[in-house]
PDB file of C-alpha atoms in Angstrom:
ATOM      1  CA  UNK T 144     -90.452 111.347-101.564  1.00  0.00           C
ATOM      2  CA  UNK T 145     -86.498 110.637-100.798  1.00  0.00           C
ATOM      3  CA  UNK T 146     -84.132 109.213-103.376  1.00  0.00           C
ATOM      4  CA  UNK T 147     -84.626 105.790-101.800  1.00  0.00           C
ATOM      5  CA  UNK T 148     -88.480 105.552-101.636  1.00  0.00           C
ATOM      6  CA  UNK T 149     -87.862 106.154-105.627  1.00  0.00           C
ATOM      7  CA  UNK T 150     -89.275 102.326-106.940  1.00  0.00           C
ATOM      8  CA  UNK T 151     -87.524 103.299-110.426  1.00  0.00           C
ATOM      9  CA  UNK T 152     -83.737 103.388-108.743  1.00  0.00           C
ATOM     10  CA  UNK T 153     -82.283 100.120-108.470  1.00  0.00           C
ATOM     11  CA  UNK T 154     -81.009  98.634-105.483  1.00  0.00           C
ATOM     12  CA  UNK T 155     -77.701  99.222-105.519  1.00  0.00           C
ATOM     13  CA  UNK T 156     -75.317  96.210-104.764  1.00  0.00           C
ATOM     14  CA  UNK T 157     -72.992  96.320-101.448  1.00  0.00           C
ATOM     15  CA  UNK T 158     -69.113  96.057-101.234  1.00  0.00           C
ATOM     16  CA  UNK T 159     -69.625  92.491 -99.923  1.00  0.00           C
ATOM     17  CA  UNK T 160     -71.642  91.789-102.744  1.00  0.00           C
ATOM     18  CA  UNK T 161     -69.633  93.471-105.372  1.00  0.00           C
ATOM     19  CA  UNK T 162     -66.505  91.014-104.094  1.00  0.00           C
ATOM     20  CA  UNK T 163     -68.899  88.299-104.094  1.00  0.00           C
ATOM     21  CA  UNK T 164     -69.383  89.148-107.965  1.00  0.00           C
ATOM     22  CA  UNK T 165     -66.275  89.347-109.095  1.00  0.00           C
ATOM     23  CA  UNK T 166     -64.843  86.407-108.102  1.00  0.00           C
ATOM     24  CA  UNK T 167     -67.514  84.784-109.421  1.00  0.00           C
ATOM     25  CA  UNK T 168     -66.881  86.009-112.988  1.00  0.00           C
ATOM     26  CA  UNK T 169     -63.208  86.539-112.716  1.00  0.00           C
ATOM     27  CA  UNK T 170     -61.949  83.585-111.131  1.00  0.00           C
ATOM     28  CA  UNK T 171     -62.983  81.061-113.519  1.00  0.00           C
ATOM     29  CA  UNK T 172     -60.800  82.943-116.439  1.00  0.00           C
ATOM     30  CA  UNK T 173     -57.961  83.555-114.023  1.00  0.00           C
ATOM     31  CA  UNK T 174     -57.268  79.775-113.488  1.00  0.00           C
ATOM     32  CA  UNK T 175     -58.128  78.715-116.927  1.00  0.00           C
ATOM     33  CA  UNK T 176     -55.412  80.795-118.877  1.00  0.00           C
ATOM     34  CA  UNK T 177     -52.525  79.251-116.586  1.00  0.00           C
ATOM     35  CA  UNK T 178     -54.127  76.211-117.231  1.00  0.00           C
ATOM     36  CA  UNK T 179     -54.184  76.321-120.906  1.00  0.00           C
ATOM     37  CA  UNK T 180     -51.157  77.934-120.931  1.00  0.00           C
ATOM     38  CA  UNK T 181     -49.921  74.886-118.680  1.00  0.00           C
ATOM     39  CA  UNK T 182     -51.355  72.449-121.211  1.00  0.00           C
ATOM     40  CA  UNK T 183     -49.402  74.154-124.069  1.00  0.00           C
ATOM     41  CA  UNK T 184     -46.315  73.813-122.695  1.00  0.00           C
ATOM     42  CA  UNK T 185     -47.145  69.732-121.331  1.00  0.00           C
ATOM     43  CA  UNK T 186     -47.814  69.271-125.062  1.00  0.00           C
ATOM     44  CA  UNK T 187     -44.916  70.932-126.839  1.00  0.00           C
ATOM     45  CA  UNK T 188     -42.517  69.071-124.145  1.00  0.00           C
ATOM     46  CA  UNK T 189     -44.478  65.687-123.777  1.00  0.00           C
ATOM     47  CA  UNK T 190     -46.589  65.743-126.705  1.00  0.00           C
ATOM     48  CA  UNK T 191     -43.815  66.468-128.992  1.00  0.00           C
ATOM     49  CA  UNK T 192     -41.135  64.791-127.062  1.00  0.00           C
ATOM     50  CA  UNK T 193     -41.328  61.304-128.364  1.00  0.00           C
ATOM     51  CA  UNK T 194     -42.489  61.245-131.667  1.00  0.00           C
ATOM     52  CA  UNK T 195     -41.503  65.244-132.306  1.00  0.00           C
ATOM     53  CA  UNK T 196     -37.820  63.430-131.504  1.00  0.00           C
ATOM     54  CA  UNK T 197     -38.131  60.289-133.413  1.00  0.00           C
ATOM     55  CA  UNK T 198     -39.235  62.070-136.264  1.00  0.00           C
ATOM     56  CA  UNK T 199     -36.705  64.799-136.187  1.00  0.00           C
ATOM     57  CA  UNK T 200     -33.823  61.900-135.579  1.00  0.00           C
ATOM     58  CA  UNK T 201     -35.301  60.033-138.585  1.00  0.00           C
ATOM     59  CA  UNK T 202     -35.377  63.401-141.165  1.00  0.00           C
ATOM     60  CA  UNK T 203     -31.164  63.754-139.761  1.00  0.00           C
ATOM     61  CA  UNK T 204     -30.443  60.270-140.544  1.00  0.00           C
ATOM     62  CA  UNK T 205     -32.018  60.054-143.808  1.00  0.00           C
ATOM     63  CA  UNK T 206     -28.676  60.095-145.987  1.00  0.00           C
ATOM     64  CA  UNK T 207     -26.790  57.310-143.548  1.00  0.00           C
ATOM     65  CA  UNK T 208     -30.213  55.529-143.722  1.00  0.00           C
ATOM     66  CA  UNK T 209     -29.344  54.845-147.633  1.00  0.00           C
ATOM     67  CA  UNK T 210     -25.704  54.204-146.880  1.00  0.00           C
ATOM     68  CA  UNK T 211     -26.237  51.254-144.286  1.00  0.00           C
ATOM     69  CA  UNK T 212     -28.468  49.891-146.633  1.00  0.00           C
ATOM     70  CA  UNK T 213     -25.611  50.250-148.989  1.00  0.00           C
ATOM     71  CA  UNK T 214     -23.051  48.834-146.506  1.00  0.00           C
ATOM     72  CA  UNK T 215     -24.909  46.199-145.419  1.00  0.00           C
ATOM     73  CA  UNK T 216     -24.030  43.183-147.799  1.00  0.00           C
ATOM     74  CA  UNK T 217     -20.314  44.471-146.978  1.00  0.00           C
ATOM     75  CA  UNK T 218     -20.749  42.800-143.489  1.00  0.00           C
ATOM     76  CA  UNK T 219     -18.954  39.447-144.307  1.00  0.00           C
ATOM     77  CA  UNK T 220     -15.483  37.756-144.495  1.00  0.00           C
ATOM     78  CA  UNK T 221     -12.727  39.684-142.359  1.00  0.00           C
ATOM     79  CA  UNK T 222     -16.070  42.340-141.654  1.00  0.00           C
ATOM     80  CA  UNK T 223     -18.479  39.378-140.465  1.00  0.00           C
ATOM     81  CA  UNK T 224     -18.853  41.162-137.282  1.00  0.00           C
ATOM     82  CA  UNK T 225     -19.514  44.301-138.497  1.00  0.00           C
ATOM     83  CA  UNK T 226     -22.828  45.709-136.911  1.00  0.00           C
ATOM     84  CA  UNK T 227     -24.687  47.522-139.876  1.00  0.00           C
ATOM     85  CA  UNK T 228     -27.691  49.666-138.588  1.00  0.00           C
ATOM     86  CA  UNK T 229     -31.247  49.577-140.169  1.00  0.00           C
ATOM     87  CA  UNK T 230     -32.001  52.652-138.697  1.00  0.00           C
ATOM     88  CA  UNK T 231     -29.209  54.982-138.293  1.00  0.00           C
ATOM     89  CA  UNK T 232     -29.615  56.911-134.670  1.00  0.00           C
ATOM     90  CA  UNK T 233     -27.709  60.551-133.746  1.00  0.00           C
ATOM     91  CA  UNK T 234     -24.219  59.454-131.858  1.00  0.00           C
ATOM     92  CA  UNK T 235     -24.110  60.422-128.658  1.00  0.00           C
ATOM     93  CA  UNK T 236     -22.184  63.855-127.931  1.00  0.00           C
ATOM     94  CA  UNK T 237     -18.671  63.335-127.484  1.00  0.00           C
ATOM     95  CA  UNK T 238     -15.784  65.768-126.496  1.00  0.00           C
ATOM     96  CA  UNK T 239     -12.206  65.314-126.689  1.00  0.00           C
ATOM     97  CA  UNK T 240      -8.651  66.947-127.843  1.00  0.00           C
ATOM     98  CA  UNK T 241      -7.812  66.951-131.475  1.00  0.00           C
ATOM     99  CA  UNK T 242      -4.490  68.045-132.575  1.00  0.00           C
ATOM    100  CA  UNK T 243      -5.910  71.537-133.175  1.00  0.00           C
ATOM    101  CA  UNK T 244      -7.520  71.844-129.793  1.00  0.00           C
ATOM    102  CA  UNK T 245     -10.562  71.017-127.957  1.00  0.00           C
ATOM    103  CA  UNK T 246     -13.262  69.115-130.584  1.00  0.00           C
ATOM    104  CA  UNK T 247     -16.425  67.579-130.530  1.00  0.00           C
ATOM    105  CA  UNK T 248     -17.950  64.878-132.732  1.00  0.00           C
ATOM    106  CA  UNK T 249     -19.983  67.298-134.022  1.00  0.00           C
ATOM    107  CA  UNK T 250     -17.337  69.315-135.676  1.00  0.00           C
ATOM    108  CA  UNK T 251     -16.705  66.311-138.401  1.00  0.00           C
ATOM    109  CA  UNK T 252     -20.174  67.012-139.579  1.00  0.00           C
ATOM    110  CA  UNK T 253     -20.079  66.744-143.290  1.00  0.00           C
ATOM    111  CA  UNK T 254     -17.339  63.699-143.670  1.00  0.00           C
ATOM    112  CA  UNK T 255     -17.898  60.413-142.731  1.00  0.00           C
ATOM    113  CA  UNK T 256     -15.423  59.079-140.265  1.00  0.00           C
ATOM    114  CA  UNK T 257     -14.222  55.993-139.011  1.00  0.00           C
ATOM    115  CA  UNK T 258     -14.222  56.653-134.540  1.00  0.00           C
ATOM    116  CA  UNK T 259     -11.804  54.102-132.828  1.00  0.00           C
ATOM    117  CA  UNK T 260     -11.886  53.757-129.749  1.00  0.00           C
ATOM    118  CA  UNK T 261      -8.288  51.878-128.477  1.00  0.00           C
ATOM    119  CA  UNK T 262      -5.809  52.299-125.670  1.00  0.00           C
ATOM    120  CA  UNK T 263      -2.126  51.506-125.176  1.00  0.00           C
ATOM    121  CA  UNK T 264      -2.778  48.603-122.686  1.00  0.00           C
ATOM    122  CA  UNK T 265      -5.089  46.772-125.423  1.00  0.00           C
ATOM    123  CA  UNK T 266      -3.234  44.430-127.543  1.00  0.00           C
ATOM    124  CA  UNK T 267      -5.763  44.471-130.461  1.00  0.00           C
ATOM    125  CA  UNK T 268      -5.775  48.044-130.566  1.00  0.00           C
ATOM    126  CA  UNK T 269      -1.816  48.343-131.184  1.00  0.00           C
ATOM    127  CA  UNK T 270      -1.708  45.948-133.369  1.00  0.00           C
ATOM    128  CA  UNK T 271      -4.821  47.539-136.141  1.00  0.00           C
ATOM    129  CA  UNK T 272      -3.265  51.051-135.050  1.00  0.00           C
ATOM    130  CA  UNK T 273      -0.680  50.681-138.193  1.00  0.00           C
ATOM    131  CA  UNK T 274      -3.687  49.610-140.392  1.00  0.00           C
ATOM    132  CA  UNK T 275      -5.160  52.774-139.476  1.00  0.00           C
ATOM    133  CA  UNK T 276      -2.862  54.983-140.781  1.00  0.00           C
ATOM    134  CA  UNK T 277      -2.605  53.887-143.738  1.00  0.00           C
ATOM    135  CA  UNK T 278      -6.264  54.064-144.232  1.00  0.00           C
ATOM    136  CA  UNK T 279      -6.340  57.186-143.406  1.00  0.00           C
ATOM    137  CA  UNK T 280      -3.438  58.233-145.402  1.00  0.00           C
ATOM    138  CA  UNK T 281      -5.589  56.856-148.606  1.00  0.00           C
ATOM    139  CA  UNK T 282      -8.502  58.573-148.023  1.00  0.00           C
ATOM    140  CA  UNK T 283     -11.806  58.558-147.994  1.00  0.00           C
ATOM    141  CA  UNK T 284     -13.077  58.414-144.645  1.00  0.00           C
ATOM    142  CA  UNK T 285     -11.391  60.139-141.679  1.00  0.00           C
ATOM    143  CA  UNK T 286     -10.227  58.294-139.166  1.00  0.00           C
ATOM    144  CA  UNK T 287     -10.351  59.564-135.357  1.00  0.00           C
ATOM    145  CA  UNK T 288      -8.877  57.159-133.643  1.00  0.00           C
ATOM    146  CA  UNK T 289      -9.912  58.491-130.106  1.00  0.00           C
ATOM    147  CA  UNK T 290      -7.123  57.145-126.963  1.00  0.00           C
ATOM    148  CA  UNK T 291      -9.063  56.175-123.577  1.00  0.00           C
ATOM    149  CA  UNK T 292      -6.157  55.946-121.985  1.00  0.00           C
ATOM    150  CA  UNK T 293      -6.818  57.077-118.381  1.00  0.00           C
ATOM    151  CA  UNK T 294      -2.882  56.616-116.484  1.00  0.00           C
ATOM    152  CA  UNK T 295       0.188  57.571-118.120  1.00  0.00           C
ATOM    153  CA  UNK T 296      -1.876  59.180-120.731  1.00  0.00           C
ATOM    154  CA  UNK T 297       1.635  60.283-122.518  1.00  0.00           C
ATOM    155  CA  UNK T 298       2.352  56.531-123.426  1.00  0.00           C
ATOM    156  CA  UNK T 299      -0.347  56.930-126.137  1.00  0.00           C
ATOM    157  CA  UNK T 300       1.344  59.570-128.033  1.00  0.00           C
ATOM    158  CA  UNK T 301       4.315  57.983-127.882  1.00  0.00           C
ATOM    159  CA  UNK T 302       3.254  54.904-129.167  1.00  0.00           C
ATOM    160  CA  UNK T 303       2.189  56.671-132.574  1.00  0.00           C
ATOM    161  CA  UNK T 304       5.877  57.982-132.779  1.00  0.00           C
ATOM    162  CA  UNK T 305       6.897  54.319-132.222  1.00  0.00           C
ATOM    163  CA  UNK T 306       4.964  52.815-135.168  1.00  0.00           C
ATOM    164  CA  UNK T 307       5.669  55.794-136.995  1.00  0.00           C
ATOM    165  CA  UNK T 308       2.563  56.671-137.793  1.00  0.00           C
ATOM    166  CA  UNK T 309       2.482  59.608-140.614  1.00  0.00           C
ATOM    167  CA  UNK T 310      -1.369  60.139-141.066  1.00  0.00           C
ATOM    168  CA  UNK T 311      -3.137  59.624-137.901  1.00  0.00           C
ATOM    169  CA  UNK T 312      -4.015  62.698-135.867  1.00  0.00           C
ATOM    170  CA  UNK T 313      -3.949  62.276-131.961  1.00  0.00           C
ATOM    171  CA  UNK T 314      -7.360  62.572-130.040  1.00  0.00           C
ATOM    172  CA  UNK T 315      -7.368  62.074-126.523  1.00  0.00           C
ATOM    173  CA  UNK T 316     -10.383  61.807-123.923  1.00  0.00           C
ATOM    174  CA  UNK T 317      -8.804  62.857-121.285  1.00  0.00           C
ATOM    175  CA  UNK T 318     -11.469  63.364-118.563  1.00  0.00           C
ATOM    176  CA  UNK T 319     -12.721  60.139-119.957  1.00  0.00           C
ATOM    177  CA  UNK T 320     -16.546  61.550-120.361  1.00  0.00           C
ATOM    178  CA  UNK T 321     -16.582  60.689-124.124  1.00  0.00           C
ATOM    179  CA  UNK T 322     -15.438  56.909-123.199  1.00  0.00           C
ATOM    180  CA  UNK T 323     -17.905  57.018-120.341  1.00  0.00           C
ATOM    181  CA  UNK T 324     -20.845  58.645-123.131  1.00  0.00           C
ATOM    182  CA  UNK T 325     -20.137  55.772-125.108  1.00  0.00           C
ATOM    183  CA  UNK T 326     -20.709  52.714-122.251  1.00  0.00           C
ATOM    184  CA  UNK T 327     -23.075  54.372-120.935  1.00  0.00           C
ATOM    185  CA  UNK T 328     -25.356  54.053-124.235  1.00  0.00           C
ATOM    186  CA  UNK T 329     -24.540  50.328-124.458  1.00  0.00           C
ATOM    187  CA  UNK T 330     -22.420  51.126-127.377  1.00  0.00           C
ATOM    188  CA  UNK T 331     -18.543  50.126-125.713  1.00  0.00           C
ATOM    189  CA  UNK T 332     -18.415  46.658-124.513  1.00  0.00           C
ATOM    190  CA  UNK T 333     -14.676  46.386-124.903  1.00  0.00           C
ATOM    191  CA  UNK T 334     -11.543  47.576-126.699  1.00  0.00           C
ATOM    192  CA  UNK T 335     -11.006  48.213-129.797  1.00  0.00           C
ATOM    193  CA  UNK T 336     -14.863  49.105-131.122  1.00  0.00           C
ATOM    194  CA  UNK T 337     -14.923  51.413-134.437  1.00  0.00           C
ATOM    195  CA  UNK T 338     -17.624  53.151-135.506  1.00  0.00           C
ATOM    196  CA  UNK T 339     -19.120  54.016-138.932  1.00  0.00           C
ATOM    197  CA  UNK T 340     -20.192  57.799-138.559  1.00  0.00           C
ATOM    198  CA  UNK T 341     -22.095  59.215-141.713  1.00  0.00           C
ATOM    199  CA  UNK T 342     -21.450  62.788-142.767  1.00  0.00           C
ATOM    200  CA  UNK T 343     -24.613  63.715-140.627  1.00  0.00           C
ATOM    201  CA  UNK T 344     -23.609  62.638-137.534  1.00  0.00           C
ATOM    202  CA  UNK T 345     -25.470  59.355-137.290  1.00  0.00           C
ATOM    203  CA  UNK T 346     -24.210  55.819-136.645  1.00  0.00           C
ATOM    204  CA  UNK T 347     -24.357  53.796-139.660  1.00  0.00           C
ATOM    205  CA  UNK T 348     -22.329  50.753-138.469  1.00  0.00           C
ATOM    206  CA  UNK T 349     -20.002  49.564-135.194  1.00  0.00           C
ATOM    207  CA  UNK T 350     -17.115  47.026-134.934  1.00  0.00           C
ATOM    208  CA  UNK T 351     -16.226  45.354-132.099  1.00  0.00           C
ATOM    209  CA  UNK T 352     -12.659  44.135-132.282  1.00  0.00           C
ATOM    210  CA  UNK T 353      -9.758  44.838-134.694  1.00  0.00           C
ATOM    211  CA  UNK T 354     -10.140  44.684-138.166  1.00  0.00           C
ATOM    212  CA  UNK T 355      -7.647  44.490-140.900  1.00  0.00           C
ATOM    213  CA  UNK T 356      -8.601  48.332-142.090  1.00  0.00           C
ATOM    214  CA  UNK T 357      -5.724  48.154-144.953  1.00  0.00           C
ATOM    215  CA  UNK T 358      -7.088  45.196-146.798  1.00  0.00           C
ATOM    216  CA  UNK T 359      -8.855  44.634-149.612  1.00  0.00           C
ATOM    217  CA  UNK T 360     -12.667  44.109-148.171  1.00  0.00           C
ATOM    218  CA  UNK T 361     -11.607  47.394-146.117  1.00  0.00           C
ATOM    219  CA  UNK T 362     -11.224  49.353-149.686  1.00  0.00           C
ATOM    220  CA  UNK T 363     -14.507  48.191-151.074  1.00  0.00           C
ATOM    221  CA  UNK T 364     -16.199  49.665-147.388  1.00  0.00           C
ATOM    222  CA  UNK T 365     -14.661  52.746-147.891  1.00  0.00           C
ATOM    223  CA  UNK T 366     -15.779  53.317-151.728  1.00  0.00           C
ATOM    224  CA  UNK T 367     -19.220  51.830-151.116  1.00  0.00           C
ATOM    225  CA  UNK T 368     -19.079  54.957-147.635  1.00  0.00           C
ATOM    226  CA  UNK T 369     -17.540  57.397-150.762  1.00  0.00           C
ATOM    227  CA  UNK T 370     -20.241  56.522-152.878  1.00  0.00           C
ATOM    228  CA  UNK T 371     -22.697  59.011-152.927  1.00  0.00           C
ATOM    229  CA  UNK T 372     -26.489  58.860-151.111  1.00  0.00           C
TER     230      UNK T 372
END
């Protein structure tokens, strides 16, 4: 008797079959781990993109969150039109030149400031400017009063030497992105617009128009911004 009229060997499988086999078994694994791997990533990105954001934006505001609250029965008289936020949100990233160089909005983090946005060719703005520096020259909140200026972008320095402004550092945009950041959010309708930046980044209050920064009501802002969380 030969090896294959044995009837205790198995039949063995052929080549064709072995192929037929493994894809069977294999192919079903080999598209479900890209797949999974493909639903992990949907979910960290999409999943986590909404609320995972919201909920990381809320924890970062937390501190201004108190302050507006805080702020918010401030918004009367000569500050009627001051815009207090409920729920502070991250500012937008902004880049400009500070008198030590190149700066971003980000590098104020830890002191509230006071971001004005003004040119030369707006009235308003020229006439607060003076108000400004003497704010800032008593403390309290930094002001960054941030020139738009796109022409004749020299006109805006020189207009601080005019007034003789002592306190006020110059910050320029001068590819006009930061300006352009700002519209683009909704958060510029016109010139001058100040904003109330908390010590984390996030926008506790906006202005739109001038405001009489060396006043009274202006004082009791800045101590209630002081004031600690």
């Amino acid at each position: 008797m030969t090896d294959q009229d044995d009837p205790q060997e198995p039949a063995r499988a052929t080549p064709e079959q072995m192929q037929r086999i493994a894809r069977k078994l294999i192919l079903p694994h080999a598209i479900f781990v890209p797949t999974a791997m493909a639903a992990c990533v949907w979910f960290v990105l999409y999943g986590l993109g909404g609320e995972g954001k919201k909920a990381a934006a809320e924890a970062q505001c937390e501190a201004s969150r108190v302050v507006a609250a805080r702020v918010a029965p401030l918004a009367k008289g000569e500050f009627a039109a001051l815009a207090v936020r409920a729920d502070p949100k991250p500012m937008p990233e902004l880049t400009f030149n500070a008198p030590q160089g190149p700066a971003t909005l980000a590098s104020f983090k830890g002191k509230t400031i006071l971001l004005n946005a003004w040119a030369t060719w707006c009235v308003p703005c020229r006439e607060e400017m003076p108000a400004l520096d003497r704010l800032q020259g008593a403390g309290g909140v930094t002001v960054v009063a941030l020139n738009v200026d796109t022409a004749k972008k020299e006109r805006a320095k020189a207009f601080l030497d005019e007034i003789g402004a002592k306190s006020l550092g110059f910050y320029q945009d001068d590819d006009g992105k930061s300006f352009e950041a700002l519209r683009r959010t909704g958060k510029v309708l016109g010139l001058p617009t100040t904003f109330v930046v908390g010590p984390d980044g996030c926008e506790i209050a906006a202005l739109a128009g001038p405001a009489k920064w060396d006043g009274a009501q202006s004082a009791e802002l800045v101590k209630a911004l002081a004031a600690s969380p």
